[in-house]
Amino acid sequence: PTGDSSTVLQAQEEIIEMKDVFSVKLKRRRFVGQKNGGTLLGITIFKCLNKEGNKLTDCAVHLNNLSEDHCQSWFRHLKEILNGFQNRPKSLKVFVNPSSHKREAAHVYYEQVAPLFRLADIKTDVTVTEYEGHALAVLKECELQAFDGVVCVGGDGSVSEVAHGLLLRAQIDAGKDTDYIPTPVRAPVPLGVIPAGTTNILAHTLYGIKHAVTATLHIVMGHIQPVDVCTFSTPSKLLRFGFSAMFGFGARTLALAENHRWMPSSQRKDFAFIKTLADLKPEDCELSFLPLQIPQEDSRENDRITLLYLGSKDQWHKIQGHFLNVSIMAIPCLCSMAPRGLAPNTRLNNGSMALILVQNTSRTEFIKHLKRYASVKNQFNFPFVETYTVQEVKVQPRPKSGLGAKENTHLNPASAEGNYPWNIDGDLMKEASEVHIRVHPQLINLYGVDTDDLESSQATCNCI
């Protein structure tokens, strides 16, 4: 005790659960320029607080005591407890993409993220990426066993590259053929996502919010969430690992934006969206999909699935036609523009993908469908929209011929060359042949939580 009895009587009681504590430090008073020693004041406990809207913040609790023996004893015992939490990282490999969004990733990391890592005594090895594919090259060569996790500071494209690199490295280490991977092995370490991009779909899906401190505290606290991953392949090779893809409108919008890199980010994306909408054309393709196989007794728990086929094993279904957009998503894909998610009928780790088909319709009706994503209304409640819950999908574009081909050459040069654009996790890929997408349950651990679980727990608390 440092004060008299009146001071003790005025103190307020507060209960702190150790699971909410992420750091403890000895508190000393030091003079300007003094780095070591100083007058001992007590210890400070740093804890994680839950605030409204899924936001996490850090908070310091100061415990005053002038006894060196008392403080060292408390400090030692509290550190032992903190070291007992298994999922909390001690060492992290960090990738920072300085080109993300408004070139803010480096500022976000060094101003908001790095101080919390230091406070939690987490060692970091930072790579500031210099070109596309840099993180992938580093992950193929670095000693991953020296780290407890990998962190990416950037947008969806950066995160997708790091996730792909982690999983590709896992296949190489396991001696797998990386051209054809029917059953990939899991990523060796968890992946943390610090949002510093434009849409930050994966961060929104994991944390329910775009907030760098919240993302950092999930990593520091060791909150682990298993997540499904897709493989995107042609008949001859693996293209990449990923979480979501769009073919048609979503892909052609991205392709047009990439062709106008000289424009500022927000203007480029707005221009590409409006231009692609003005030149709205359907894609002629054949779709084959293998519906999710669910035992009949479990179907009641999957009542959110719009359409569900309970056919026999390996019973493929084929659809041919003209589609404005095709989405294949293994995660809900939440973002500020789609608070319910681009694929609200799926979860992070339910072993399935949402296949969303938007058939050819008028521009007016298509715009109505797009506007629904920003509201609480069902964006799939249109006669030209079909949704399926699937395990595998094959997309085979059918080239146009004759007069239509000449028109298509002007509007979409990539298609004219026989290469069709794909939007895979915000990255542009062009492929001429059939693309085969498979979902692989819980293939990677991400730092974060299932936002559906967050919402349900908050609803329970509100009811109480």
Tab-separated table of C-alpha atoms in Angstrom:
chain	number	residue	atom	x	y	z
A	1	PRO	CA	0.000	0.000	0.000
A	2	THR	CA	1.230	3.493	-0.839
A	3	GLY	CA	-1.441	5.704	0.736
A	4	ASP	CA	-3.248	6.117	4.026
A	5	SER	CA	-6.505	4.383	4.956
A	6	SER	CA	-8.693	7.137	3.470
A	7	THR	CA	-7.124	6.553	0.053
A	8	VAL	CA	-7.802	2.831	0.273
A	9	LEU	CA	-11.443	3.411	1.245
A	10	GLN	CA	-11.979	5.640	-1.807
A	11	ALA	CA	-10.713	2.972	-4.223
A	12	GLN	CA	-13.281	1.324	-6.496
A	13	GLU	CA	-13.451	-2.428	-6.935
A	14	GLU	CA	-12.944	-3.758	-10.446
A	15	ILE	CA	-12.757	-7.365	-11.655
A	16	ILE	CA	-10.380	-8.163	-14.490
A	17	GLU	CA	-10.468	-11.556	-16.205
A	18	MET	CA	-7.013	-12.716	-17.273
A	19	LYS	CA	-8.351	-13.883	-20.650
A	20	ASP	CA	-8.918	-10.177	-21.446
A	21	VAL	CA	-5.369	-9.156	-20.441
A	22	PHE	CA	-2.663	-9.108	-23.119
A	23	SER	CA	0.273	-7.390	-21.382
A	24	VAL	CA	1.697	-6.459	-17.990
A	25	LYS	CA	4.531	-3.969	-17.400
A	26	LEU	CA	6.452	-2.567	-14.437
A	27	LYS	CA	5.590	1.120	-14.085
A	28	ARG	CA	8.448	3.533	-13.322
A	29	ARG	CA	8.908	7.287	-13.283
A	30	ARG	CA	11.841	8.291	-15.482
A	31	PHE	CA	13.406	11.632	-16.326
A	32	VAL	CA	13.647	12.897	-19.904
A	33	GLY	CA	16.267	10.869	-21.751
A	34	GLN	CA	16.453	8.190	-19.059
A	35	LYS	CA	16.045	4.730	-20.618
A	36	ASN	CA	16.699	2.404	-17.672
A	37	GLY	CA	15.917	2.376	-13.973
A	38	GLY	CA	13.689	5.045	-12.500
A	39	THR	CA	11.414	5.235	-9.467
A	40	LEU	CA	9.156	2.184	-9.165
A	41	LEU	CA	5.461	3.122	-9.009
A	42	GLY	CA	3.779	-0.290	-9.405
A	43	ILE	CA	2.561	-2.376	-12.337
A	44	THR	CA	0.268	-1.636	-15.279
A	45	ILE	CA	-2.092	-4.218	-16.742
A	46	PHE	CA	-3.218	-3.778	-20.365
A	47	LYS	CA	-6.543	-5.358	-21.276
A	48	CYS	CA	-8.787	-5.663	-24.319
A	49	LEU	CA	-12.212	-4.013	-24.155
A	50	ASN	CA	-15.269	-4.836	-26.280
A	51	LYS	CA	-17.132	-1.755	-27.464
A	52	GLU	CA	-20.257	-1.360	-29.576
A	53	GLY	CA	-20.248	-2.403	-33.214
A	54	ASN	CA	-17.698	-5.242	-32.802
A	55	LYS	CA	-14.965	-2.693	-32.028
A	56	LEU	CA	-12.090	-3.643	-29.709
A	57	THR	CA	-9.922	-1.132	-27.830
A	58	ASP	CA	-7.059	-1.388	-25.356
A	59	CYS	CA	-7.218	-0.063	-21.802
A	60	ALA	CA	-4.580	0.356	-19.054
A	61	VAL	CA	-5.192	-0.412	-15.375
A	62	HIS	CA	-2.561	0.963	-12.964
A	63	LEU	CA	-1.813	-0.850	-9.709
A	64	ASN	CA	0.284	1.241	-7.309
A	65	ASN	CA	2.904	-0.343	-5.061
A	66	LEU	CA	6.362	0.895	-4.078
A	67	SER	CA	7.706	-2.494	-3.016
A	68	GLU	CA	10.177	-3.934	-5.527
A	69	ASP	CA	9.591	-7.477	-4.177
A	70	HIS	CA	5.799	-7.189	-4.375
A	71	CYS	CA	5.847	-5.756	-7.909
A	72	GLN	CA	8.345	-8.307	-9.224
A	73	SER	CA	6.307	-11.160	-7.715
A	74	TRP	CA	3.038	-9.948	-9.236
A	75	PHE	CA	4.731	-9.189	-12.551
A	76	ARG	CA	6.294	-12.684	-12.722
A	77	HIS	CA	3.085	-14.544	-11.867
A	78	LEU	CA	0.937	-12.518	-14.268
A	79	LYS	CA	3.444	-13.097	-17.084
A	80	GLU	CA	3.294	-16.850	-16.411
A	81	ILE	CA	-0.486	-16.784	-16.773
A	82	LEU	CA	-0.302	-14.786	-20.027
A	83	ASN	CA	2.297	-17.167	-21.443
A	84	GLY	CA	-0.126	-20.041	-20.816
A	85	PHE	CA	-2.601	-18.873	-23.480
A	86	GLN	CA	-1.722	-21.233	-26.347
A	87	ASN	CA	-2.929	-19.351	-29.452
A	88	ARG	CA	-1.294	-16.024	-28.645
A	89	PRO	CA	1.610	-15.332	-31.015
A	90	LYS	CA	5.129	-14.576	-29.794
A	91	SER	CA	6.658	-13.983	-33.239
A	92	LEU	CA	5.016	-12.773	-36.472
A	93	LYS	CA	6.040	-12.382	-40.113
A	94	VAL	CA	4.469	-9.120	-41.355
A	95	PHE	CA	3.843	-8.013	-44.950
A	96	VAL	CA	2.982	-4.354	-45.606
A	97	ASN	CA	1.731	-3.301	-49.046
A	98	PRO	CA	2.629	0.408	-49.352
A	99	SER	CA	0.512	0.776	-52.519
A	100	SER	CA	-2.823	-0.240	-50.957
A	101	HIS	CA	-5.723	2.232	-51.267
A	102	LYS	CA	-4.366	5.754	-50.538
A	103	ARG	CA	-0.884	4.438	-49.736
A	104	GLU	CA	-1.851	4.390	-46.062
A	105	ALA	CA	-0.768	0.825	-45.150
A	106	ALA	CA	2.687	1.772	-43.823
A	107	HIS	CA	1.208	4.574	-41.719
A	108	VAL	CA	-1.492	2.237	-40.351
A	109	TYR	CA	1.083	-0.385	-39.428
A	110	TYR	CA	3.731	1.814	-37.781
A	111	GLU	CA	1.277	4.164	-36.030
A	112	GLN	CA	-1.512	1.797	-34.903
A	113	VAL	CA	-0.387	-1.826	-35.185
A	114	ALA	CA	3.328	-1.983	-34.299
A	115	PRO	CA	2.919	-0.243	-30.892
A	116	LEU	CA	0.381	-2.885	-29.794
A	117	PHE	CA	2.659	-5.707	-30.983
A	118	ARG	CA	5.536	-4.202	-28.965
A	119	LEU	CA	3.309	-3.778	-25.921
A	120	ALA	CA	2.350	-7.468	-26.142
A	121	ASP	CA	6.049	-8.450	-26.479
A	122	ILE	CA	5.492	-9.880	-29.973
A	123	LYS	CA	8.599	-10.010	-32.143
A	124	THR	CA	8.049	-9.024	-35.778
A	125	ASP	CA	9.915	-9.446	-39.048
A	126	VAL	CA	8.526	-6.853	-41.499
A	127	THR	CA	8.670	-6.972	-45.299
A	128	VAL	CA	7.422	-3.902	-47.191
A	129	THR	CA	6.419	-5.351	-50.555
A	130	GLU	CA	7.886	-3.698	-53.654
A	131	TYR	CA	5.976	-5.405	-56.471
A	132	GLU	CA	3.082	-7.763	-57.171
A	133	GLY	CA	4.112	-11.265	-56.184
A	134	HIS	CA	6.801	-10.083	-53.725
A	135	ALA	CA	5.017	-11.584	-50.687
A	136	LEU	CA	4.550	-14.862	-52.573
A	137	ALA	CA	8.273	-15.025	-53.393
A	138	VAL	CA	9.254	-14.350	-49.770
A	139	LEU	CA	6.844	-16.967	-48.404
A	140	LYS	CA	8.302	-19.622	-50.675
A	141	GLU	CA	11.780	-19.077	-49.216
A	142	CYS	CA	11.404	-17.874	-45.594
A	143	GLU	CA	11.744	-20.071	-42.489
A	144	LEU	CA	8.066	-20.237	-41.540
A	145	GLN	CA	8.729	-22.449	-38.503
A	146	ALA	CA	10.331	-19.401	-36.829
A	147	PHE	CA	6.934	-17.641	-36.699
A	148	ASP	CA	3.651	-18.264	-34.888
A	149	GLY	CA	1.668	-16.472	-37.581
A	150	VAL	CA	1.740	-14.281	-40.685
A	151	VAL	CA	0.138	-10.826	-40.901
A	152	CYS	CA	-0.815	-8.850	-44.004
A	153	VAL	CA	-1.401	-5.084	-43.907
A	154	GLY	CA	-3.208	-4.109	-47.105
A	155	GLY	CA	-6.341	-4.675	-49.173
A	156	ASP	CA	-8.120	-7.802	-50.381
A	157	GLY	CA	-5.646	-8.408	-53.203
A	158	SER	CA	-2.666	-8.301	-50.835
A	159	VAL	CA	-4.343	-10.631	-48.329
A	160	SER	CA	-5.291	-13.049	-51.106
A	161	GLU	CA	-1.676	-13.162	-52.332
A	162	VAL	CA	-0.370	-13.907	-48.819
A	163	ALA	CA	-3.041	-16.577	-48.204
A	164	HIS	CA	-2.195	-18.176	-51.571
A	165	GLY	CA	1.510	-18.071	-50.704
A	166	LEU	CA	0.949	-19.671	-47.287
A	167	LEU	CA	-1.086	-22.529	-48.750
A	168	LEU	CA	1.228	-23.021	-51.720
A	169	ARG	CA	4.177	-23.221	-49.309
A	170	ALA	CA	2.273	-25.851	-47.295
A	171	GLN	CA	1.837	-28.008	-50.424
A	172	ILE	CA	5.535	-27.663	-51.347
A	173	ASP	CA	6.646	-28.614	-47.814
A	174	ALA	CA	4.304	-31.633	-47.926
A	175	GLY	CA	5.812	-32.783	-51.244
A	176	LYS	CA	2.562	-32.242	-53.171
A	177	ASP	CA	2.323	-31.603	-56.900
A	178	THR	CA	1.398	-27.916	-57.136
A	179	ASP	CA	-0.072	-28.284	-60.645
A	180	TYR	CA	-2.896	-30.528	-59.464
A	181	ILE	CA	-4.020	-30.540	-55.813
A	182	PRO	CA	-7.270	-32.473	-55.239
A	183	THR	CA	-6.751	-32.606	-51.448
A	184	PRO	CA	-4.504	-29.760	-50.249
A	185	VAL	CA	-2.891	-29.720	-46.797
A	186	ARG	CA	-3.695	-27.004	-44.255
A	187	ALA	CA	-1.684	-23.825	-43.841
A	188	PRO	CA	1.008	-24.279	-41.164
A	189	VAL	CA	0.376	-20.995	-39.304
A	190	PRO	CA	-2.590	-18.595	-38.911
A	191	LEU	CA	-3.014	-15.495	-41.067
A	192	GLY	CA	-3.831	-12.060	-39.641
A	193	VAL	CA	-5.559	-9.366	-41.709
A	194	ILE	CA	-5.010	-5.649	-40.994
A	195	PRO	CA	-7.404	-3.659	-43.246
A	196	ALA	CA	-5.694	-0.919	-45.260
A	197	GLY	CA	-7.440	-1.246	-48.646
A	198	THR	CA	-10.581	0.043	-50.302
A	199	THR	CA	-13.266	-2.581	-49.627
A	200	ASN	CA	-11.498	-4.942	-47.154
A	201	ILE	CA	-14.022	-7.744	-47.583
A	202	LEU	CA	-12.060	-10.342	-45.626
A	203	ALA	CA	-11.464	-7.963	-42.695
A	204	HIS	CA	-15.163	-7.000	-42.565
A	205	THR	CA	-16.122	-10.679	-42.649
A	206	LEU	CA	-13.712	-11.551	-39.806
A	207	TYR	CA	-14.194	-8.540	-37.537
A	208	GLY	CA	-17.501	-7.006	-38.630
A	209	ILE	CA	-15.736	-3.668	-39.029
A	210	LYS	CA	-12.833	-1.931	-40.796
A	211	HIS	CA	-10.717	-0.983	-37.787
A	212	ALA	CA	-6.969	-1.601	-37.596
A	213	VAL	CA	-6.823	-1.653	-33.772
A	214	THR	CA	-9.650	-4.208	-33.599
A	215	ALA	CA	-7.865	-6.431	-36.128
A	216	THR	CA	-4.574	-6.087	-34.221
A	217	LEU	CA	-6.138	-6.985	-30.867
A	218	HIS	CA	-7.744	-10.111	-32.364
A	219	ILE	CA	-4.239	-11.149	-33.437
A	220	VAL	CA	-2.655	-10.242	-30.091
A	221	MET	CA	-5.377	-12.110	-28.159
A	222	GLY	CA	-4.943	-15.182	-30.366
A	223	HIS	CA	-8.558	-15.404	-31.526
A	224	ILE	CA	-8.464	-18.194	-34.127
A	225	GLN	CA	-11.160	-18.814	-36.749
A	226	PRO	CA	-10.940	-21.809	-39.153
A	227	VAL	CA	-11.949	-20.716	-42.681
A	228	ASP	CA	-12.832	-22.606	-45.874
A	229	VAL	CA	-10.668	-21.982	-48.948
A	230	CYS	CA	-11.277	-22.620	-52.657
A	231	THR	CA	-8.892	-23.894	-55.301
A	232	PHE	CA	-9.243	-22.330	-58.751
A	233	SER	CA	-7.847	-24.582	-61.484
A	234	THR	CA	-7.853	-25.144	-65.232
A	235	PRO	CA	-7.790	-28.733	-66.552
A	236	SER	CA	-3.975	-28.518	-66.637
A	237	LYS	CA	-2.874	-26.393	-63.644
A	238	LEU	CA	-3.713	-24.766	-60.324
A	239	LEU	CA	-4.391	-21.059	-60.767
A	240	ARG	CA	-4.518	-20.104	-57.112
A	241	PHE	CA	-6.073	-20.532	-53.699
A	242	GLY	CA	-8.782	-18.024	-52.786
A	243	PHE	CA	-12.024	-17.270	-50.975
A	244	SER	CA	-14.325	-15.811	-53.650
A	245	ALA	CA	-14.598	-15.167	-57.383
A	246	MET	CA	-16.766	-13.339	-59.905
A	247	PHE	CA	-17.146	-13.953	-63.623
A	248	GLY	CA	-19.030	-11.545	-65.880
A	249	PHE	CA	-19.938	-8.058	-64.629
A	250	GLY	CA	-17.781	-8.167	-61.478
A	251	ALA	CA	-14.747	-9.392	-63.416
A	252	ARG	CA	-15.140	-7.057	-66.396
A	253	THR	CA	-15.482	-4.072	-64.032
A	254	LEU	CA	-12.173	-5.006	-62.389
A	255	ALA	CA	-10.485	-5.562	-65.778
A	256	LEU	CA	-11.536	-2.097	-66.949
A	257	ALA	CA	-10.327	-0.526	-63.691
A	258	GLU	CA	-6.946	-2.229	-64.077
A	259	ASN	CA	-6.630	-0.741	-67.575
A	260	HIS	CA	-7.004	2.757	-66.060
A	261	ARG	CA	-4.361	2.524	-63.324
A	262	TRP	CA	-3.304	6.084	-64.097
A	263	MET	CA	-6.523	7.337	-62.476
A	264	PRO	CA	-6.904	7.788	-58.686
A	265	SER	CA	-8.221	4.631	-56.987
A	266	SER	CA	-11.766	5.785	-56.150
A	267	GLN	CA	-12.277	7.527	-59.511
A	268	ARG	CA	-10.924	4.514	-61.390
A	269	LYS	CA	-13.354	2.127	-59.713
A	270	ASP	CA	-16.354	4.442	-60.128
A	271	PHE	CA	-15.514	4.978	-63.785
A	272	ALA	CA	-15.123	1.235	-64.415
A	273	PHE	CA	-18.399	0.446	-62.658
A	274	ILE	CA	-20.414	3.038	-64.622
A	275	LYS	CA	-18.740	2.203	-67.958
A	276	THR	CA	-19.287	-1.565	-67.558
A	277	LEU	CA	-22.896	-0.939	-66.533
A	278	ALA	CA	-23.424	1.258	-69.592
A	279	ASP	CA	-21.975	-1.486	-71.844
A	280	LEU	CA	-23.805	-4.266	-69.986
A	281	LYS	CA	-23.518	-7.542	-71.914
A	282	PRO	CA	-24.124	-11.125	-70.764
A	283	GLU	CA	-21.538	-13.910	-70.899
A	284	ASP	CA	-22.491	-17.043	-72.837
A	285	CYS	CA	-21.255	-20.014	-70.798
A	286	GLU	CA	-21.958	-23.520	-69.533
A	287	LEU	CA	-22.024	-24.068	-65.782
A	288	SER	CA	-21.658	-27.447	-64.083
A	289	PHE	CA	-21.960	-27.770	-60.329
A	290	LEU	CA	-21.982	-30.469	-57.687
A	291	PRO	CA	-24.610	-29.632	-55.033
A	292	LEU	CA	-23.724	-29.842	-51.368
A	293	GLN	CA	-24.509	-33.255	-49.929
A	294	ILE	CA	-26.317	-32.899	-46.593
A	295	PRO	CA	-28.006	-35.749	-44.679
A	296	GLN	CA	-31.761	-35.270	-44.637
A	297	GLU	CA	-31.938	-34.995	-40.844
A	298	ASP	CA	-29.526	-32.032	-40.905
A	299	SER	CA	-31.373	-30.043	-43.554
A	300	ARG	CA	-33.528	-28.206	-41.005
A	301	GLU	CA	-30.435	-26.493	-39.594
A	302	ASN	CA	-29.591	-25.195	-43.068
A	303	ASP	CA	-32.867	-23.380	-43.654
A	304	ARG	CA	-30.981	-20.279	-44.811
A	305	ILE	CA	-29.889	-22.056	-47.969
A	306	THR	CA	-31.974	-20.740	-50.839
A	307	LEU	CA	-31.852	-23.844	-53.025
A	308	LEU	CA	-30.443	-27.164	-51.904
A	309	TYR	CA	-30.137	-30.347	-53.906
A	310	LEU	CA	-29.997	-33.536	-51.880
A	311	GLY	CA	-29.065	-35.758	-54.789
A	312	SER	CA	-26.830	-38.761	-54.906
A	313	LYS	CA	-23.061	-38.452	-54.667
A	314	ASP	CA	-21.298	-37.002	-57.743
A	315	GLN	CA	-24.608	-35.951	-59.305
A	316	TRP	CA	-23.539	-32.974	-61.405
A	317	HIS	CA	-26.043	-30.401	-62.671
A	318	LYS	CA	-25.559	-28.404	-65.880
A	319	ILE	CA	-26.932	-25.001	-66.847
A	320	GLN	CA	-26.310	-23.282	-70.188
A	321	GLY	CA	-27.251	-19.704	-70.902
A	322	HIS	CA	-26.392	-16.029	-70.870
A	323	PHE	CA	-25.387	-14.623	-67.476
A	324	LEU	CA	-24.685	-11.046	-66.478
A	325	ASN	CA	-22.726	-12.193	-63.441
A	326	VAL	CA	-21.617	-15.432	-61.799
A	327	SER	CA	-20.391	-15.368	-58.177
A	328	ILE	CA	-18.762	-18.285	-56.364
A	329	MET	CA	-18.034	-17.538	-52.699
A	330	ALA	CA	-16.886	-19.681	-49.771
A	331	ILE	CA	-17.289	-16.820	-47.259
A	332	PRO	CA	-20.131	-14.287	-46.721
A	333	CYS	CA	-18.036	-11.379	-48.138
A	334	LEU	CA	-19.214	-8.523	-45.934
A	335	CYS	CA	-18.240	-4.943	-46.709
A	336	SER	CA	-19.509	-1.416	-46.121
A	337	MET	CA	-21.375	-1.515	-49.452
A	338	ALA	CA	-22.983	-4.893	-48.640
A	339	PRO	CA	-23.546	-5.068	-44.851
A	340	ARG	CA	-25.392	-8.405	-45.151
A	341	GLY	CA	-22.656	-9.753	-47.377
A	342	LEU	CA	-22.364	-10.565	-51.064
A	343	ALA	CA	-23.166	-14.182	-50.136
A	344	PRO	CA	-25.149	-14.096	-46.870
A	345	ASN	CA	-26.292	-17.718	-47.293
A	346	THR	CA	-22.865	-19.150	-46.519
A	347	ARG	CA	-20.535	-19.130	-43.512
A	348	LEU	CA	-16.795	-18.969	-42.947
A	349	ASN	CA	-16.394	-22.686	-42.297
A	350	ASN	CA	-19.470	-24.695	-43.312
A	351	GLY	CA	-17.669	-26.586	-46.087
A	352	SER	CA	-19.732	-25.119	-48.925
A	353	MET	CA	-19.771	-22.354	-51.533
A	354	ALA	CA	-22.570	-20.040	-52.593
A	355	LEU	CA	-23.148	-20.078	-56.358
A	356	ILE	CA	-25.080	-16.965	-57.390
A	357	LEU	CA	-26.262	-16.698	-61.009
A	358	VAL	CA	-27.657	-13.474	-62.452
A	359	GLN	CA	-29.287	-14.302	-65.773
A	360	ASN	CA	-29.620	-11.865	-68.644
A	361	THR	CA	-32.131	-9.113	-67.864
A	362	SER	CA	-32.660	-5.412	-68.508
A	363	ARG	CA	-30.204	-2.852	-67.209
A	364	THR	CA	-32.932	-1.369	-65.001
A	365	GLU	CA	-33.683	-4.700	-63.308
A	366	PHE	CA	-29.979	-5.440	-62.870
A	367	ILE	CA	-29.453	-2.079	-61.150
A	368	LYS	CA	-32.354	-2.868	-58.787
A	369	HIS	CA	-30.605	-6.120	-57.911
A	370	LEU	CA	-27.296	-4.311	-57.235
A	371	LYS	CA	-28.980	-1.689	-55.042
A	372	ARG	CA	-30.406	-4.425	-52.814
A	373	TYR	CA	-26.901	-5.309	-51.606
A	374	ALA	CA	-26.724	-2.012	-49.716
A	375	SER	CA	-30.078	-2.570	-47.987
A	376	VAL	CA	-31.554	-5.139	-45.605
A	377	LYS	CA	-33.793	-6.547	-48.334
A	378	ASN	CA	-33.110	-9.893	-50.004
A	379	GLN	CA	-30.901	-9.177	-53.031
A	380	PHE	CA	-31.777	-12.579	-54.524
A	381	ASN	CA	-35.543	-12.091	-54.591
A	382	PHE	CA	-35.692	-11.563	-58.364
A	383	PRO	CA	-36.876	-14.006	-61.055
A	384	PHE	CA	-33.556	-13.666	-62.932
A	385	VAL	CA	-31.377	-14.540	-59.873
A	386	GLU	CA	-30.702	-18.140	-58.825
A	387	THR	CA	-28.653	-19.296	-55.837
A	388	TYR	CA	-27.251	-22.736	-55.068
A	389	THR	CA	-25.157	-24.244	-52.287
A	390	VAL	CA	-22.404	-26.286	-53.881
A	391	GLN	CA	-19.160	-28.196	-53.354
A	392	GLU	CA	-17.668	-27.767	-56.830
A	393	VAL	CA	-18.309	-25.562	-59.871
A	394	LYS	CA	-17.014	-25.639	-63.442
A	395	VAL	CA	-17.380	-22.546	-65.636
A	396	GLN	CA	-16.882	-23.027	-69.386
A	397	PRO	CA	-17.211	-19.817	-71.481
A	398	ARG	CA	-18.545	-20.256	-75.003
A	399	PRO	CA	-16.842	-17.904	-77.524
A	400	LYS	CA	-19.068	-15.689	-79.615
A	401	SER	CA	-19.016	-15.862	-83.386
A	402	GLY	CA	-20.154	-13.707	-86.278
A	403	LEU	CA	-21.463	-10.177	-85.746
A	404	GLY	CA	-21.647	-10.622	-81.969
A	405	ALA	CA	-17.956	-11.415	-81.850
A	406	LYS	CA	-17.040	-8.114	-83.556
A	407	GLU	CA	-19.180	-6.208	-81.082
A	408	ASN	CA	-17.590	-8.103	-78.198
A	409	THR	CA	-14.093	-7.266	-79.488
A	410	HIS	CA	-14.831	-3.573	-79.025
A	411	LEU	CA	-16.386	-3.892	-75.563
A	412	ASN	CA	-14.207	-6.590	-74.104
A	413	PRO	CA	-10.840	-7.085	-75.833
A	414	ALA	CA	-9.802	-9.787	-73.356
A	415	SER	CA	-12.727	-11.979	-74.392
A	416	ALA	CA	-11.903	-11.404	-78.044
A	417	GLU	CA	-8.389	-12.723	-77.438
A	418	GLY	CA	-9.913	-15.846	-75.919
A	419	ASN	CA	-8.945	-14.815	-72.365
A	420	TYR	CA	-11.899	-14.191	-70.086
A	421	PRO	CA	-11.402	-11.980	-67.022
A	422	TRP	CA	-11.934	-13.377	-63.515
A	423	ASN	CA	-12.126	-11.392	-60.295
A	424	ILE	CA	-10.575	-13.640	-57.619
A	425	ASP	CA	-10.508	-11.892	-54.242
A	426	GLY	CA	-10.053	-8.516	-55.924
A	427	ASP	CA	-7.219	-9.747	-58.164
A	428	LEU	CA	-7.604	-9.898	-61.954
A	429	MET	CA	-6.900	-13.193	-63.713
A	430	LYS	CA	-7.503	-14.035	-67.370
A	431	GLU	CA	-8.150	-17.553	-68.556
A	432	ALA	CA	-9.196	-18.985	-71.892
A	433	SER	CA	-10.345	-22.433	-70.772
A	434	GLU	CA	-12.686	-23.951	-68.240
A	435	VAL	CA	-12.149	-22.942	-64.604
A	436	HIS	CA	-12.837	-25.555	-61.939
A	437	ILE	CA	-13.549	-24.336	-58.378
A	438	ARG	CA	-13.507	-26.666	-55.344
A	439	VAL	CA	-14.107	-25.798	-51.693
A	440	HIS	CA	-11.825	-27.262	-49.019
A	441	PRO	CA	-13.199	-27.091	-45.450
A	442	GLN	CA	-11.204	-25.186	-42.820
A	443	LEU	CA	-7.996	-25.145	-44.870
A	444	ILE	CA	-6.555	-22.093	-43.108
A	445	ASN	CA	-6.810	-20.440	-39.684
A	446	LEU	CA	-7.372	-16.692	-39.653
A	447	TYR	CA	-7.067	-14.406	-36.666
A	448	GLY	CA	-10.624	-13.230	-35.990
A	449	VAL	CA	-14.108	-14.450	-35.161
A	450	ASP	CA	-17.241	-15.522	-37.009
A	451	THR	CA	-19.264	-12.299	-37.242
A	452	ASP	CA	-22.487	-14.342	-37.295
A	453	ASP	CA	-21.561	-15.619	-33.826
A	454	LEU	CA	-20.825	-12.051	-32.708
A	455	GLU	CA	-24.222	-10.847	-33.900
A	456	SER	CA	-26.082	-13.751	-32.266
A	457	SER	CA	-24.290	-13.225	-28.927
A	458	GLN	CA	-25.049	-9.497	-29.035
A	459	ALA	CA	-28.706	-10.259	-29.771
A	460	THR	CA	-28.824	-12.582	-26.750
A	461	CYS	CA	-27.310	-9.898	-24.510
A	462	ASN	CA	-29.801	-7.327	-25.815
A	463	CYS	CA	-32.700	-9.671	-25.049
A	464	ILE	CA	-31.471	-10.250	-21.497
